[in-house]
mmCIF file of C-alpha atoms in Angstrom:
data_model
loop_
_atom_site.group_PDB
_atom_site.id
_atom_site.type_symbol
_atom_site.label_atom_id
_atom_site.label_comp_id
_atom_site.label_asym_id
_atom_site.label_seq_id
_atom_site.Cartn_x
_atom_site.Cartn_y
_atom_site.Cartn_z
ATOM 1 C CA UNK A 6 74.448 62.544 74.791
ATOM 2 C CA UNK A 7 73.863 61.306 78.315
ATOM 3 C CA UNK A 8 70.754 62.542 80.095
ATOM 4 C CA UNK A 9 71.805 63.356 83.633
ATOM 5 C CA UNK A 10 69.336 63.477 86.474
ATOM 6 C CA UNK A 11 71.517 65.787 88.527
ATOM 7 C CA UNK A 12 72.981 69.212 88.004
ATOM 8 C CA UNK A 13 76.651 69.515 87.162
ATOM 9 C CA UNK A 14 76.556 73.062 88.563
ATOM 10 C CA UNK A 15 75.002 71.955 91.840
ATOM 11 C CA UNK A 16 76.927 68.684 92.091
ATOM 12 C CA UNK A 17 79.429 70.433 94.363
ATOM 13 C CA UNK A 18 77.664 72.644 96.883
ATOM 14 C CA UNK A 19 78.397 76.359 96.715
ATOM 15 C CA UNK A 20 80.532 77.855 99.442
ATOM 16 C CA UNK A 21 79.003 80.086 102.056
ATOM 17 C CA UNK A 22 78.872 83.807 101.248
ATOM 18 C CA UNK A 23 81.630 84.388 103.833
ATOM 19 C CA UNK A 24 83.967 81.831 102.258
ATOM 20 C CA UNK A 25 83.186 83.156 98.776
ATOM 21 C CA UNK A 26 83.833 86.741 99.863
ATOM 22 C CA UNK A 27 87.186 85.777 101.399
ATOM 23 C CA UNK A 28 88.131 83.853 98.236
ATOM 24 C CA UNK A 29 87.505 86.807 95.935
ATOM 25 C CA UNK A 30 89.256 89.278 98.219
ATOM 26 C CA UNK A 31 92.254 86.931 98.305
ATOM 27 C CA UNK A 32 92.190 86.712 94.518
ATOM 28 C CA UNK A 33 92.089 90.501 94.167
ATOM 29 C CA UNK A 34 95.010 90.809 96.580
ATOM 30 C CA UNK A 35 97.309 89.004 94.104
ATOM 31 C CA UNK A 36 95.802 90.014 90.739
ATOM 32 C CA UNK A 37 94.962 93.178 88.883
ATOM 33 C CA UNK A 38 93.936 93.780 85.293
ATOM 34 C CA UNK A 39 94.918 95.909 82.332
ATOM 35 C CA UNK A 40 92.110 98.428 82.828
ATOM 36 C CA UNK A 41 93.024 99.059 86.468
ATOM 37 C CA UNK A 42 96.751 99.436 85.744
ATOM 38 C CA UNK A 43 96.002 101.774 82.833
ATOM 39 C CA UNK A 44 93.589 103.846 84.933
ATOM 40 C CA UNK A 45 96.096 104.281 87.742
ATOM 41 C CA UNK A 46 98.925 105.177 85.368
ATOM 42 C CA UNK A 47 96.743 107.646 83.468
ATOM 43 C CA UNK A 48 95.749 109.353 86.715
ATOM 44 C CA UNK A 49 99.251 109.463 88.223
ATOM 45 C CA UNK A 50 98.398 106.805 90.796
ATOM 46 C CA UNK A 51 101.184 104.482 89.775
ATOM 47 C CA UNK A 52 103.123 104.115 92.988
ATOM 48 C CA UNK A 53 103.995 100.607 91.856
ATOM 49 C CA UNK A 54 106.832 99.144 89.847
ATOM 50 C CA UNK A 55 105.600 97.627 86.570
ATOM 51 C CA UNK A 56 107.760 94.735 85.389
ATOM 52 C CA UNK A 57 107.586 92.974 82.035
ATOM 53 C CA UNK A 58 108.826 89.445 82.782
ATOM 54 C CA UNK A 59 109.105 88.376 79.139
ATOM 55 C CA UNK A 60 112.419 87.971 77.320
ATOM 56 C CA UNK A 61 114.686 90.930 76.611
ATOM 57 C CA UNK A 62 113.914 90.550 72.879
ATOM 58 C CA UNK A 63 110.131 90.615 73.387
ATOM 59 C CA UNK A 64 110.447 93.622 75.712
ATOM 60 C CA UNK A 65 112.665 95.503 73.247
ATOM 61 C CA UNK A 66 110.142 94.991 70.456
ATOM 62 C CA UNK A 67 107.040 96.100 72.391
ATOM 63 C CA UNK A 68 106.250 96.741 76.046
ATOM 64 C CA UNK A 69 103.945 98.790 78.243
ATOM 65 C CA UNK A 70 105.185 102.374 78.322
ATOM 66 C CA UNK A 71 107.028 102.852 81.604
ATOM 67 C CA UNK A 72 107.579 99.168 82.357
ATOM 68 C CA UNK A 73 111.018 97.792 83.121
ATOM 69 C CA UNK A 74 112.222 94.398 81.946
ATOM 70 C CA UNK A 75 113.263 91.547 84.205
ATOM 71 C CA UNK A 76 112.662 88.125 82.649
ATOM 72 C CA UNK A 77 111.034 85.781 85.149
ATOM 73 C CA UNK A 78 113.897 83.273 84.923
ATOM 74 C CA UNK A 79 116.372 86.008 85.922
ATOM 75 C CA UNK A 80 114.577 87.126 89.093
ATOM 76 C CA UNK A 81 116.897 86.702 92.062
ATOM 77 C CA UNK A 82 118.052 88.518 95.192
ATOM 78 C CA UNK A 83 120.842 90.039 93.095
ATOM 79 C CA UNK A 84 118.657 91.301 90.230
ATOM 80 C CA UNK A 85 116.104 92.783 92.625
ATOM 81 C CA UNK A 86 118.526 94.294 95.135
ATOM 82 C CA UNK A 87 117.584 97.855 94.114
ATOM 83 C CA UNK A 88 113.809 97.265 94.482
ATOM 84 C CA UNK A 89 111.945 98.489 97.560
ATOM 85 C CA UNK A 90 110.057 95.875 99.538
ATOM 86 C CA UNK A 91 107.625 98.622 100.546
ATOM 87 C CA UNK A 92 106.523 99.279 96.947
ATOM 88 C CA UNK A 93 104.018 97.041 95.181
ATOM 89 C CA UNK A 94 105.337 95.299 92.083
ATOM 90 C CA UNK A 95 102.972 94.522 89.201
ATOM 91 C CA UNK A 96 104.181 91.901 86.721
ATOM 92 C CA UNK A 97 102.921 90.900 83.300
ATOM 93 C CA UNK A 98 103.826 88.534 80.487
ATOM 94 C CA UNK A 99 102.292 87.748 77.081
ATOM 95 C CA UNK A 100 98.644 86.874 77.584
ATOM 96 C CA UNK A 101 96.146 84.923 79.657
ATOM 97 C CA UNK A 102 97.679 81.760 78.187
ATOM 98 C CA UNK A 103 101.142 82.609 79.550
ATOM 99 C CA UNK A 104 102.294 81.681 83.042
ATOM 100 C CA UNK A 105 105.423 83.850 82.997
ATOM 101 C CA UNK A 106 103.677 86.492 85.099
ATOM 102 C CA UNK A 107 102.688 83.837 87.615
ATOM 103 C CA UNK A 108 106.268 82.544 87.750
ATOM 104 C CA UNK A 109 107.579 86.080 88.171
ATOM 105 C CA UNK A 110 105.083 86.841 90.933
ATOM 106 C CA UNK A 111 105.986 83.601 92.730
ATOM 107 C CA UNK A 112 109.711 84.371 92.561
ATOM 108 C CA UNK A 113 109.283 87.982 93.676
ATOM 109 C CA UNK A 114 106.952 87.120 96.560
ATOM 110 C CA UNK A 115 109.386 84.377 97.567
ATOM 111 C CA UNK A 116 112.004 87.122 97.909
ATOM 112 C CA UNK A 117 109.696 89.121 100.182
ATOM 113 C CA UNK A 118 108.139 91.560 97.696
ATOM 114 C CA UNK A 119 104.473 92.565 97.545
ATOM 115 C CA UNK A 120 103.339 91.635 94.053
ATOM 116 C CA UNK A 121 100.284 91.410 91.817
ATOM 117 C CA UNK A 122 99.984 89.840 88.384
ATOM 118 C CA UNK A 123 98.382 91.946 85.633
ATOM 119 C CA UNK A 124 95.896 89.601 83.986
ATOM 120 C CA UNK A 125 95.786 89.735 80.202
ATOM 121 C CA UNK A 126 99.427 90.697 79.770
ATOM 122 C CA UNK A 127 100.755 92.696 76.850
ATOM 123 C CA UNK A 128 98.153 91.110 74.542
ATOM 124 C CA UNK A 129 95.216 92.704 76.324
ATOM 125 C CA UNK A 130 97.150 95.903 76.986
ATOM 126 C CA UNK A 131 97.513 96.301 73.228
ATOM 127 C CA UNK A 132 93.969 95.094 72.445
ATOM 128 C CA UNK A 133 92.654 97.868 74.670
ATOM 129 C CA UNK A 134 94.684 100.400 72.653
ATOM 130 C CA UNK A 135 96.983 101.468 75.470
ATOM 131 C CA UNK A 136 100.365 103.077 74.881
ATOM 132 C CA UNK A 137 103.326 100.849 74.140
ATOM 133 C CA UNK A 138 107.008 101.478 73.470
ATOM 134 C CA UNK A 139 109.633 99.529 71.579
ATOM 135 C CA UNK A 140 111.341 98.977 68.282
ATOM 136 C CA UNK A 141 108.423 97.158 66.600
ATOM 137 C CA UNK A 142 105.262 98.397 68.319
ATOM 138 C CA UNK A 143 103.125 97.905 65.196
ATOM 139 C CA UNK A 144 104.498 94.544 64.076
ATOM 140 C CA UNK A 145 105.530 92.811 67.306
ATOM 141 C CA UNK A 146 103.678 89.562 67.900
ATOM 142 C CA UNK A 147 100.640 89.805 70.150
ATOM 143 C CA UNK A 148 101.525 86.571 71.973
ATOM 144 C CA UNK A 149 104.723 84.584 72.436
#
């Protein structure tokens, strides 16, 4: 093991509080999490469209109750024509290890929609014991 005479944490100086504050506000403007989505839905504050961007098969087996399915690779002007650009869209995929939600959010925002990615995906939704629907809610894989 190498004995270092400098700090790896302090090697790169920390940003100013103003820059840090802006960074985290920007991050929150494009991300949400399972607990916040669940809370809003439970309290009738779900004036957002929740989209599962996984495959049709994965969605059919198990998805967040109330979510619609639009696989990320099928997002286009045609498949989103009925969506309102005034309504926030929240997308999710499998888990923190999946970038399908990120791809979906990029495609939707590229089409002019306001969008946030739900961190944790269906894996953390289920781990937190929240309601799911589908043909195999008990046996569907946790990750894809």
